[in-house]
């Protein structure tokens, strides 16, 4: 069994690798609704729909077209879904359409300016793997 190495992965907008990104997180879930009825001794629930969200982070590079497009959505651009890939390799990844929820920029006198963001999944998340 082979483990996945973080250095082999990447954060992509469409099929284009976003430069200077060094982390991503994928959170998957299922919405749950309570179905408890009068007379039940225990609470009961049922699964309803799947959901997902993701975060990404790295160093700011406004010359990278994908970083610029993500930043633009929260500045003066048109808000639109983006197709993202969260790769463990260039050929093995999760992909889905997402809405940019928020971003964060952090600078300091030492080091580089950091750029991170949060994405809300908008529809199906698929896995492609080899």
mmCIF file with all atom_site columns, N, CA, C and O in Angstrom, residues 69-120:
data_model
loop_
_atom_site.group_PDB
_atom_site.id
_atom_site.type_symbol
_atom_site.label_atom_id
_atom_site.label_alt_id
_atom_site.label_comp_id
_atom_site.label_asym_id
_atom_site.label_entity_id
_atom_site.label_seq_id
_atom_site.pdbx_PDB_ins_code
_atom_site.Cartn_x
_atom_site.Cartn_y
_atom_site.Cartn_z
_atom_site.occupancy
_atom_site.B_iso_or_equiv
_atom_site.pdbx_formal_charge
_atom_site.auth_seq_id
_atom_site.auth_comp_id
_atom_site.auth_asym_id
_atom_site.auth_atom_id
_atom_site.pdbx_PDB_model_num
ATOM 1   N N  . UNK A 1 69  ? -8.009  35.732 -10.244 1.00 0.00 ? 69  UNK A N  1
ATOM 2   C CA . UNK A 1 69  ? -9.448  35.525 -10.447 1.00 0.00 ? 69  UNK A CA 1
ATOM 3   C C  . UNK A 1 69  ? -10.161 35.245 -9.126  1.00 0.00 ? 69  UNK A C  1
ATOM 4   O O  . UNK A 1 69  ? -11.273 35.734 -8.902  1.00 0.00 ? 69  UNK A O  1
ATOM 5   N N  . UNK A 1 70  ? -9.537  34.460 -8.247  1.00 0.00 ? 70  UNK A N  1
ATOM 6   C CA . UNK A 1 70  ? -10.137 34.190 -6.939  1.00 0.00 ? 70  UNK A CA 1
ATOM 7   C C  . UNK A 1 70  ? -10.214 35.469 -6.110  1.00 0.00 ? 70  UNK A C  1
ATOM 8   O O  . UNK A 1 70  ? -11.244 35.766 -5.492  1.00 0.00 ? 70  UNK A O  1
ATOM 9   N N  . UNK A 1 71  ? -9.143  36.253 -6.098  1.00 0.00 ? 71  UNK A N  1
ATOM 10  C CA . UNK A 1 71  ? -9.125  37.523 -5.359  1.00 0.00 ? 71  UNK A CA 1
ATOM 11  C C  . UNK A 1 71  ? -10.164 38.496 -5.914  1.00 0.00 ? 71  UNK A C  1
ATOM 12  O O  . UNK A 1 71  ? -10.845 39.196 -5.161  1.00 0.00 ? 71  UNK A O  1
ATOM 13  N N  . UNK A 1 72  ? -10.285 38.529 -7.223  1.00 0.00 ? 72  UNK A N  1
ATOM 14  C CA . UNK A 1 72  ? -11.180 39.471 -7.895  1.00 0.00 ? 72  UNK A CA 1
ATOM 15  C C  . UNK A 1 72  ? -12.640 39.281 -7.481  1.00 0.00 ? 72  UNK A C  1
ATOM 16  O O  . UNK A 1 72  ? -13.398 40.247 -7.403  1.00 0.00 ? 72  UNK A O  1
ATOM 17  N N  . UNK A 1 73  ? -13.033 38.049 -7.187  1.00 0.00 ? 73  UNK A N  1
ATOM 18  C CA . UNK A 1 73  ? -14.429 37.790 -6.816  1.00 0.00 ? 73  UNK A CA 1
ATOM 19  C C  . UNK A 1 73  ? -14.833 38.548 -5.562  1.00 0.00 ? 73  UNK A C  1
ATOM 20  O O  . UNK A 1 73  ? -15.977 38.936 -5.419  1.00 0.00 ? 73  UNK A O  1
ATOM 21  N N  . UNK A 1 74  ? -13.910 38.765 -4.637  1.00 0.00 ? 74  UNK A N  1
ATOM 22  C CA . UNK A 1 74  ? -14.235 39.477 -3.404  1.00 0.00 ? 74  UNK A CA 1
ATOM 23  C C  . UNK A 1 74  ? -13.786 40.937 -3.455  1.00 0.00 ? 74  UNK A C  1
ATOM 24  O O  . UNK A 1 74  ? -13.901 41.648 -2.462  1.00 0.00 ? 74  UNK A O  1
ATOM 25  N N  . UNK A 1 75  ? -13.291 41.372 -4.599  1.00 0.00 ? 75  UNK A N  1
ATOM 26  C CA . UNK A 1 75  ? -12.892 42.772 -4.749  1.00 0.00 ? 75  UNK A CA 1
ATOM 27  C C  . UNK A 1 75  ? -13.902 43.501 -5.635  1.00 0.00 ? 75  UNK A C  1
ATOM 28  O O  . UNK A 1 75  ? -14.855 44.076 -5.142  1.00 0.00 ? 75  UNK A O  1
ATOM 29  N N  . UNK A 1 76  ? -13.740 43.420 -6.934  1.00 0.00 ? 76  UNK A N  1
ATOM 30  C CA . UNK A 1 76  ? -14.658 44.145 -7.811  1.00 0.00 ? 76  UNK A CA 1
ATOM 31  C C  . UNK A 1 76  ? -15.161 43.313 -8.984  1.00 0.00 ? 76  UNK A C  1
ATOM 32  O O  . UNK A 1 76  ? -15.735 43.836 -9.922  1.00 0.00 ? 76  UNK A O  1
ATOM 33  N N  . UNK A 1 77  ? -14.944 42.014 -8.919  1.00 0.00 ? 77  UNK A N  1
ATOM 34  C CA . UNK A 1 77  ? -15.320 41.147 -10.027 1.00 0.00 ? 77  UNK A CA 1
ATOM 35  C C  . UNK A 1 77  ? -16.710 40.565 -9.872  1.00 0.00 ? 77  UNK A C  1
ATOM 36  O O  . UNK A 1 77  ? -17.415 40.797 -8.896  1.00 0.00 ? 77  UNK A O  1
ATOM 37  N N  . UNK A 1 78  ? -17.091 39.793 -10.854 1.00 0.00 ? 78  UNK A N  1
ATOM 38  C CA . UNK A 1 78  ? -18.365 39.093 -10.851 1.00 0.00 ? 78  UNK A CA 1
ATOM 39  C C  . UNK A 1 78  ? -18.229 37.806 -10.058 1.00 0.00 ? 78  UNK A C  1
ATOM 40  O O  . UNK A 1 78  ? -17.294 37.035 -10.261 1.00 0.00 ? 78  UNK A O  1
ATOM 41  N N  . UNK A 1 79  ? -19.166 37.595 -9.153  1.00 0.00 ? 79  UNK A N  1
ATOM 42  C CA . UNK A 1 79  ? -19.169 36.362 -8.367  1.00 0.00 ? 79  UNK A CA 1
ATOM 43  C C  . UNK A 1 79  ? -19.716 35.241 -9.244  1.00 0.00 ? 79  UNK A C  1
ATOM 44  O O  . UNK A 1 79  ? -20.788 35.370 -9.830  1.00 0.00 ? 79  UNK A O  1
ATOM 45  N N  . UNK A 1 80  ? -18.960 34.175 -9.361  1.00 0.00 ? 80  UNK A N  1
ATOM 46  C CA . UNK A 1 80  ? -19.362 33.036 -10.191 1.00 0.00 ? 80  UNK A CA 1
ATOM 47  C C  . UNK A 1 80  ? -18.730 31.772 -9.630  1.00 0.00 ? 80  UNK A C  1
ATOM 48  O O  . UNK A 1 80  ? -17.701 31.822 -8.954  1.00 0.00 ? 80  UNK A O  1
ATOM 49  N N  . UNK A 1 81  ? -19.352 30.643 -9.911  1.00 0.00 ? 81  UNK A N  1
ATOM 50  C CA . UNK A 1 81  ? -18.773 29.362 -9.517  1.00 0.00 ? 81  UNK A CA 1
ATOM 51  C C  . UNK A 1 81  ? -17.407 29.194 -10.175 1.00 0.00 ? 81  UNK A C  1
ATOM 52  O O  . UNK A 1 81  ? -17.178 29.671 -11.289 1.00 0.00 ? 81  UNK A O  1
ATOM 53  N N  . UNK A 1 82  ? -16.521 28.505 -9.470  1.00 0.00 ? 82  UNK A N  1
ATOM 54  C CA . UNK A 1 82  ? -15.240 28.102 -10.038 1.00 0.00 ? 82  UNK A CA 1
ATOM 55  C C  . UNK A 1 82  ? -15.136 26.590 -9.914  1.00 0.00 ? 82  UNK A C  1
ATOM 56  O O  . UNK A 1 82  ? -15.625 26.010 -8.952  1.00 0.00 ? 82  UNK A O  1
ATOM 57  N N  . UNK A 1 83  ? -14.551 25.970 -10.905 1.00 0.00 ? 83  UNK A N  1
ATOM 58  C CA . UNK A 1 83  ? -14.297 24.532 -10.836 1.00 0.00 ? 83  UNK A CA 1
ATOM 59  C C  . UNK A 1 83  ? -12.925 24.368 -10.209 1.00 0.00 ? 83  UNK A C  1
ATOM 60  O O  . UNK A 1 83  ? -11.937 24.938 -10.678 1.00 0.00 ? 83  UNK A O  1
ATOM 61  N N  . UNK A 1 84  ? -12.872 23.611 -9.122  1.00 0.00 ? 84  UNK A N  1
ATOM 62  C CA . UNK A 1 84  ? -11.599 23.400 -8.446  1.00 0.00 ? 84  UNK A CA 1
ATOM 63  C C  . UNK A 1 84  ? -11.249 21.921 -8.424  1.00 0.00 ? 84  UNK A C  1
ATOM 64  O O  . UNK A 1 84  ? -12.128 21.053 -8.504  1.00 0.00 ? 84  UNK A O  1
ATOM 65  N N  . UNK A 1 85  ? -9.966  21.674 -8.333  1.00 0.00 ? 85  UNK A N  1
ATOM 66  C CA . UNK A 1 85  ? -9.433  20.329 -8.140  1.00 0.00 ? 85  UNK A CA 1
ATOM 67  C C  . UNK A 1 85  ? -8.536  20.359 -6.928  1.00 0.00 ? 85  UNK A C  1
ATOM 68  O O  . UNK A 1 85  ? -7.709  21.254 -6.779  1.00 0.00 ? 85  UNK A O  1
ATOM 69  N N  . UNK A 1 86  ? -8.694  19.377 -6.088  1.00 0.00 ? 86  UNK A N  1
ATOM 70  C CA . UNK A 1 86  ? -7.831  19.189 -4.934  1.00 0.00 ? 86  UNK A CA 1
ATOM 71  C C  . UNK A 1 86  ? -7.077  17.888 -5.191  1.00 0.00 ? 86  UNK A C  1
ATOM 72  O O  . UNK A 1 86  ? -7.641  16.801 -5.075  1.00 0.00 ? 86  UNK A O  1
ATOM 73  N N  . UNK A 1 87  ? -5.830  18.023 -5.622  1.00 0.00 ? 87  UNK A N  1
ATOM 74  C CA . UNK A 1 87  ? -5.105  16.874 -6.119  1.00 0.00 ? 87  UNK A CA 1
ATOM 75  C C  . UNK A 1 87  ? -4.157  16.251 -5.124  1.00 0.00 ? 87  UNK A C  1
ATOM 76  O O  . UNK A 1 87  ? -3.491  16.951 -4.361  1.00 0.00 ? 87  UNK A O  1
ATOM 77  N N  . UNK A 1 88  ? -4.120  14.915 -5.140  1.00 0.00 ? 88  UNK A N  1
ATOM 78  C CA . UNK A 1 88  ? -3.062  14.213 -4.422  1.00 0.00 ? 88  UNK A CA 1
ATOM 79  C C  . UNK A 1 88  ? -1.941  13.874 -5.404  1.00 0.00 ? 88  UNK A C  1
ATOM 80  O O  . UNK A 1 88  ? -0.815  13.644 -4.999  1.00 0.00 ? 88  UNK A O  1
ATOM 81  N N  . UNK A 1 89  ? -2.266  13.857 -6.696  1.00 0.00 ? 89  UNK A N  1
ATOM 82  C CA . UNK A 1 89  ? -1.310  13.866 -7.806  1.00 0.00 ? 89  UNK A CA 1
ATOM 83  C C  . UNK A 1 89  ? -2.010  14.615 -8.932  1.00 0.00 ? 89  UNK A C  1
ATOM 84  O O  . UNK A 1 89  ? -3.197  14.942 -8.810  1.00 0.00 ? 89  UNK A O  1
ATOM 85  N N  . UNK A 1 90  ? -1.315  14.843 -10.039 1.00 0.00 ? 90  UNK A N  1
ATOM 86  C CA . UNK A 1 90  ? -1.965  15.539 -11.155 1.00 0.00 ? 90  UNK A CA 1
ATOM 87  C C  . UNK A 1 90  ? -3.049  14.687 -11.804 1.00 0.00 ? 90  UNK A C  1
ATOM 88  O O  . UNK A 1 90  ? -3.938  15.212 -12.479 1.00 0.00 ? 90  UNK A O  1
ATOM 89  N N  . UNK A 1 91  ? -3.023  13.365 -11.578 1.00 0.00 ? 91  UNK A N  1
ATOM 90  C CA . UNK A 1 91  ? -4.010  12.472 -12.180 1.00 0.00 ? 91  UNK A CA 1
ATOM 91  C C  . UNK A 1 91  ? -5.024  11.917 -11.174 1.00 0.00 ? 91  UNK A C  1
ATOM 92  O O  . UNK A 1 91  ? -5.954  11.216 -11.566 1.00 0.00 ? 91  UNK A O  1
ATOM 93  N N  . UNK A 1 92  ? -4.878  12.220 -9.895  1.00 0.00 ? 92  UNK A N  1
ATOM 94  C CA . UNK A 1 92  ? -5.787  11.734 -8.856  1.00 0.00 ? 92  UNK A CA 1
ATOM 95  C C  . UNK A 1 92  ? -6.248  12.916 -8.016  1.00 0.00 ? 92  UNK A C  1
ATOM 96  O O  . UNK A 1 92  ? -5.432  13.542 -7.328  1.00 0.00 ? 92  UNK A O  1
ATOM 97  N N  . UNK A 1 93  ? -7.551  13.216 -8.083  1.00 0.00 ? 93  UNK A N  1
ATOM 98  C CA . UNK A 1 93  ? -8.046  14.433 -7.449  1.00 0.00 ? 93  UNK A CA 1
ATOM 99  C C  . UNK A 1 93  ? -9.553  14.396 -7.235  1.00 0.00 ? 93  UNK A C  1
ATOM 100 O O  . UNK A 1 93  ? -10.273 13.625 -7.858  1.00 0.00 ? 93  UNK A O  1
ATOM 101 N N  . UNK A 1 94  ? -10.003 15.253 -6.307  1.00 0.00 ? 94  UNK A N  1
ATOM 102 C CA . UNK A 1 94  ? -11.419 15.535 -6.134  1.00 0.00 ? 94  UNK A CA 1
ATOM 103 C C  . UNK A 1 94  ? -11.706 16.801 -6.925  1.00 0.00 ? 94  UNK A C  1
ATOM 104 O O  . UNK A 1 94  ? -10.887 17.728 -6.941  1.00 0.00 ? 94  UNK A O  1
ATOM 105 N N  . UNK A 1 95  ? -12.864 16.857 -7.571  1.00 0.00 ? 95  UNK A N  1
ATOM 106 C CA . UNK A 1 95  ? -13.207 18.025 -8.382  1.00 0.00 ? 95  UNK A CA 1
ATOM 107 C C  . UNK A 1 95  ? -14.660 18.389 -8.186  1.00 0.00 ? 95  UNK A C  1
ATOM 108 O O  . UNK A 1 95  ? -15.521 17.517 -8.064  1.00 0.00 ? 95  UNK A O  1
ATOM 109 N N  . UNK A 1 96  ? -14.937 19.689 -8.168  1.00 0.00 ? 96  UNK A N  1
ATOM 110 C CA . UNK A 1 96  ? -16.310 20.151 -8.078  1.00 0.00 ? 96  UNK A CA 1
ATOM 111 C C  . UNK A 1 96  ? -16.401 21.641 -8.322  1.00 0.00 ? 96  UNK A C  1
ATOM 112 O O  . UNK A 1 96  ? -15.402 22.359 -8.345  1.00 0.00 ? 96  UNK A O  1
ATOM 113 N N  . UNK A 1 97  ? -17.612 22.087 -8.502  1.00 0.00 ? 97  UNK A N  1
ATOM 114 C CA . UNK A 1 97  ? -17.902 23.505 -8.668  1.00 0.00 ? 97  UNK A CA 1
ATOM 115 C C  . UNK A 1 97  ? -18.107 24.112 -7.285  1.00 0.00 ? 97  UNK A C  1
ATOM 116 O O  . UNK A 1 97  ? -18.752 23.507 -6.430  1.00 0.00 ? 97  UNK A O  1
ATOM 117 N N  . UNK A 1 98  ? -17.563 25.307 -7.069  1.00 0.00 ? 98  UNK A N  1
ATOM 118 C CA . UNK A 1 98  ? -17.624 25.916 -5.744  1.00 0.00 ? 98  UNK A CA 1
ATOM 119 C C  . UNK A 1 98  ? -17.810 27.425 -5.849  1.00 0.00 ? 98  UNK A C  1
ATOM 120 O O  . UNK A 1 98  ? -17.518 28.034 -6.877  1.00 0.00 ? 98  UNK A O  1
ATOM 121 N N  . UNK A 1 99  ? -18.270 28.000 -4.759  1.00 0.00 ? 99  UNK A N  1
ATOM 122 C CA . UNK A 1 99  ? -18.440 29.442 -4.629  1.00 0.00 ? 99  UNK A CA 1
ATOM 123 C C  . UNK A 1 99  ? -17.397 29.941 -3.638  1.00 0.00 ? 99  UNK A C  1
ATOM 124 O O  . UNK A 1 99  ? -17.232 29.363 -2.561  1.00 0.00 ? 99  UNK A O  1
ATOM 125 N N  . UNK A 1 100 ? -16.694 31.013 -3.994  1.00 0.00 ? 100 UNK A N  1
ATOM 126 C CA . UNK A 1 100 ? -15.727 31.608 -3.073  1.00 0.00 ? 100 UNK A CA 1
ATOM 127 C C  . UNK A 1 100 ? -16.513 32.251 -1.934  1.00 0.00 ? 100 UNK A C  1
ATOM 128 O O  . UNK A 1 100 ? -17.323 33.142 -2.155  1.00 0.00 ? 100 UNK A O  1
ATOM 129 N N  . UNK A 1 101 ? -16.296 31.765 -0.713  1.00 0.00 ? 101 UNK A N  1
ATOM 130 C CA . UNK A 1 101 ? -16.996 32.302 0.465   1.00 0.00 ? 101 UNK A CA 1
ATOM 131 C C  . UNK A 1 101 ? -16.223 33.438 1.118   1.00 0.00 ? 101 UNK A C  1
ATOM 132 O O  . UNK A 1 101 ? -16.791 34.431 1.538   1.00 0.00 ? 101 UNK A O  1
ATOM 133 N N  . UNK A 1 102 ? -14.926 33.247 1.248   1.00 0.00 ? 102 UNK A N  1
ATOM 134 C CA . UNK A 1 102 ? -14.115 34.257 1.926   1.00 0.00 ? 102 UNK A CA 1
ATOM 135 C C  . UNK A 1 102 ? -12.657 34.044 1.570   1.00 0.00 ? 102 UNK A C  1
ATOM 136 O O  . UNK A 1 102 ? -12.269 32.989 1.069   1.00 0.00 ? 102 UNK A O  1
ATOM 137 N N  . UNK A 1 103 ? -11.869 35.083 1.810   1.00 0.00 ? 103 UNK A N  1
ATOM 138 C CA . UNK A 1 103 ? -10.424 34.929 1.699   1.00 0.00 ? 103 UNK A CA 1
ATOM 139 C C  . UNK A 1 103 ? -9.746  35.701 2.814   1.00 0.00 ? 103 UNK A C  1
ATOM 140 O O  . UNK A 1 103 ? -10.390 36.481 3.522   1.00 0.00 ? 103 UNK A O  1
ATOM 141 N N  . UNK A 1 104 ? -8.468  35.450 2.987   1.00 0.00 ? 104 UNK A N  1
ATOM 142 C CA . UNK A 1 104 ? -7.700  36.094 4.038   1.00 0.00 ? 104 UNK A CA 1
ATOM 143 C C  . UNK A 1 104 ? -6.305  36.380 3.500   1.00 0.00 ? 104 UNK A C  1
ATOM 144 O O  . UNK A 1 104 ? -5.703  35.536 2.845   1.00 0.00 ? 104 UNK A O  1
ATOM 145 N N  . UNK A 1 105 ? -5.817  37.570 3.779   1.00 0.00 ? 105 UNK A N  1
ATOM 146 C CA . UNK A 1 105 ? -4.467  37.961 3.401   1.00 0.00 ? 105 UNK A CA 1
ATOM 147 C C  . UNK A 1 105 ? -3.734  38.341 4.677   1.00 0.00 ? 105 UNK A C  1
ATOM 148 O O  . UNK A 1 105 ? -4.277  39.062 5.509   1.00 0.00 ? 105 UNK A O  1
ATOM 149 N N  . UNK A 1 106 ? -2.521  37.830 4.816   1.00 0.00 ? 106 UNK A N  1
ATOM 150 C CA . UNK A 1 106 ? -1.777  38.078 6.037   1.00 0.00 ? 106 UNK A CA 1
ATOM 151 C C  . UNK A 1 106 ? -0.344  38.426 5.675   1.00 0.00 ? 106 UNK A C  1
ATOM 152 O O  . UNK A 1 106 ? 0.345   37.665 5.002   1.00 0.00 ? 106 UNK A O  1
ATOM 153 N N  . UNK A 1 107 ? 0.094   39.598 6.117   1.00 0.00 ? 107 UNK A N  1
ATOM 154 C CA . UNK A 1 107 ? 1.457   40.035 5.854   1.00 0.00 ? 107 UNK A CA 1
ATOM 155 C C  . UNK A 1 107 ? 2.193   40.325 7.142   1.00 0.00 ? 107 UNK A C  1
ATOM 156 O O  . UNK A 1 107 ? 1.584   40.516 8.191   1.00 0.00 ? 107 UNK A O  1
ATOM 157 N N  . UNK A 1 108 ? 3.486   40.371 7.036   1.00 0.00 ? 108 UNK A N  1
ATOM 158 C CA . UNK A 1 108 ? 4.323   40.694 8.181   1.00 0.00 ? 108 UNK A CA 1
ATOM 159 C C  . UNK A 1 108 ? 5.658   41.215 7.695   1.00 0.00 ? 108 UNK A C  1
ATOM 160 O O  . UNK A 1 108 ? 5.986   41.096 6.514   1.00 0.00 ? 108 UNK A O  1
ATOM 161 N N  . UNK A 1 109 ? 6.426   41.775 8.582   1.00 0.00 ? 109 UNK A N  1
ATOM 162 C CA . UNK A 1 109 ? 7.707   42.345 8.181   1.00 0.00 ? 109 UNK A CA 1
ATOM 163 C C  . UNK A 1 109 ? 8.711   41.278 7.764   1.00 0.00 ? 109 UNK A C  1
ATOM 164 O O  . UNK A 1 109 ? 9.639   41.562 7.018   1.00 0.00 ? 109 UNK A O  1
ATOM 165 N N  . UNK A 1 110 ? 8.519   40.074 8.226   1.00 0.00 ? 110 UNK A N  1
ATOM 166 C CA . UNK A 1 110 ? 9.379   38.961 7.823   1.00 0.00 ? 110 UNK A CA 1
ATOM 167 C C  . UNK A 1 110 ? 8.531   37.981 7.031   1.00 0.00 ? 110 UNK A C  1
ATOM 168 O O  . UNK A 1 110 ? 7.398   37.698 7.374   1.00 0.00 ? 110 UNK A O  1
ATOM 169 N N  . UNK A 1 111 ? 9.072   37.466 5.974   1.00 0.00 ? 111 UNK A N  1
ATOM 170 C CA . UNK A 1 111 ? 8.365   36.459 5.206   1.00 0.00 ? 111 UNK A CA 1
ATOM 171 C C  . UNK A 1 111 ? 7.561   37.040 4.065   1.00 0.00 ? 111 UNK A C  1
ATOM 172 O O  . UNK A 1 111 ? 7.714   38.205 3.696   1.00 0.00 ? 111 UNK A O  1
ATOM 173 N N  . UNK A 1 112 ? 6.692   36.226 3.512   1.00 0.00 ? 112 UNK A N  1
ATOM 174 C CA . UNK A 1 112 ? 5.877   36.606 2.358   1.00 0.00 ? 112 UNK A CA 1
ATOM 175 C C  . UNK A 1 112 ? 4.435   36.831 2.799   1.00 0.00 ? 112 UNK A C  1
ATOM 176 O O  . UNK A 1 112 ? 4.021   36.398 3.869   1.00 0.00 ? 112 UNK A O  1
ATOM 177 N N  . UNK A 1 113 ? 3.664   37.493 1.944   1.00 0.00 ? 113 UNK A N  1
ATOM 178 C CA . UNK A 1 113 ? 2.242   37.688 2.220   1.00 0.00 ? 113 UNK A CA 1
ATOM 179 C C  . UNK A 1 113 ? 1.528   36.363 1.956   1.00 0.00 ? 113 UNK A C  1
ATOM 180 O O  . UNK A 1 113 ? 1.711   35.736 0.911   1.00 0.00 ? 113 UNK A O  1
ATOM 181 N N  . UNK A 1 114 ? 0.735   35.936 2.919   1.00 0.00 ? 114 UNK A N  1
ATOM 182 C CA . UNK A 1 114 ? -0.012  34.686 2.817   1.00 0.00 ? 114 UNK A CA 1
ATOM 183 C C  . UNK A 1 114 ? -1.419  34.955 2.281   1.00 0.00 ? 114 UNK A C  1
ATOM 184 O O  . UNK A 1 114 ? -2.032  35.979 2.602   1.00 0.00 ? 114 UNK A O  1
ATOM 185 N N  . UNK A 1 115 ? -1.911  34.032 1.475   1.00 0.00 ? 115 UNK A N  1
ATOM 186 C CA . UNK A 1 115 ? -3.249  34.117 0.879   1.00 0.00 ? 115 UNK A CA 1
ATOM 187 C C  . UNK A 1 115 ? -3.956  32.801 1.133   1.00 0.00 ? 115 UNK A C  1
ATOM 188 O O  . UNK A 1 115 ? -3.417  31.729 0.860   1.00 0.00 ? 115 UNK A O  1
ATOM 189 N N  . UNK A 1 116 ? -5.145  32.866 1.709   1.00 0.00 ? 116 UNK A N  1
ATOM 190 C CA . UNK A 1 116 ? -5.937  31.660 1.929   1.00 0.00 ? 116 UNK A CA 1
ATOM 191 C C  . UNK A 1 116 ? -7.390  31.977 1.641   1.00 0.00 ? 116 UNK A C  1
ATOM 192 O O  . UNK A 1 116 ? -7.789  33.136 1.582   1.00 0.00 ? 116 UNK A O  1
ATOM 193 N N  . UNK A 1 117 ? -8.166  30.941 1.431   1.00 0.00 ? 117 UNK A N  1
ATOM 194 C CA . UNK A 1 117 ? -9.573  31.156 1.127   1.00 0.00 ? 117 UNK A CA 1
ATOM 195 C C  . UNK A 1 117 ? -10.427 29.962 1.491   1.00 0.00 ? 117 UNK A C  1
ATOM 196 O O  . UNK A 1 117 ? -9.934  28.872 1.772   1.00 0.00 ? 117 UNK A O  1
ATOM 197 N N  . UNK A 1 118 ? -11.727 30.222 1.465   1.00 0.00 ? 118 UNK A N  1
ATOM 198 C CA . UNK A 1 118 ? -12.736 29.223 1.792   1.00 0.00 ? 118 UNK A CA 1
ATOM 199 C C  . UNK A 1 118 ? -13.711 29.127 0.630   1.00 0.00 ? 118 UNK A C  1
ATOM 200 O O  . UNK A 1 118 ? -14.154 30.150 0.084   1.00 0.00 ? 118 UNK A O  1
ATOM 201 N N  . UNK A 1 119 ? -14.064 27.908 0.263   1.00 0.00 ? 119 UNK A N  1
ATOM 202 C CA . UNK A 1 119 ? -14.950 27.635 -0.865  1.00 0.00 ? 119 UNK A CA 1
ATOM 203 C C  . UNK A 1 119 ? -16.118 26.769 -0.409  1.00 0.00 ? 119 UNK A C  1
ATOM 204 O O  . UNK A 1 119 ? -15.913 25.790 0.305   1.00 0.00 ? 119 UNK A O  1
ATOM 205 N N  . UNK A 1 120 ? -17.317 27.120 -0.837  1.00 0.00 ? 120 UNK A N  1
ATOM 206 C CA . UNK A 1 120 ? -18.508 26.321 -0.547  1.00 0.00 ? 120 UNK A CA 1
ATOM 207 C C  . UNK A 1 120 ? -18.839 25.482 -1.774  1.00 0.00 ? 120 UNK A C  1
ATOM 208 O O  . UNK A 1 120 ? -19.059 26.025 -2.864  1.00 0.00 ? 120 UNK A O  1
#
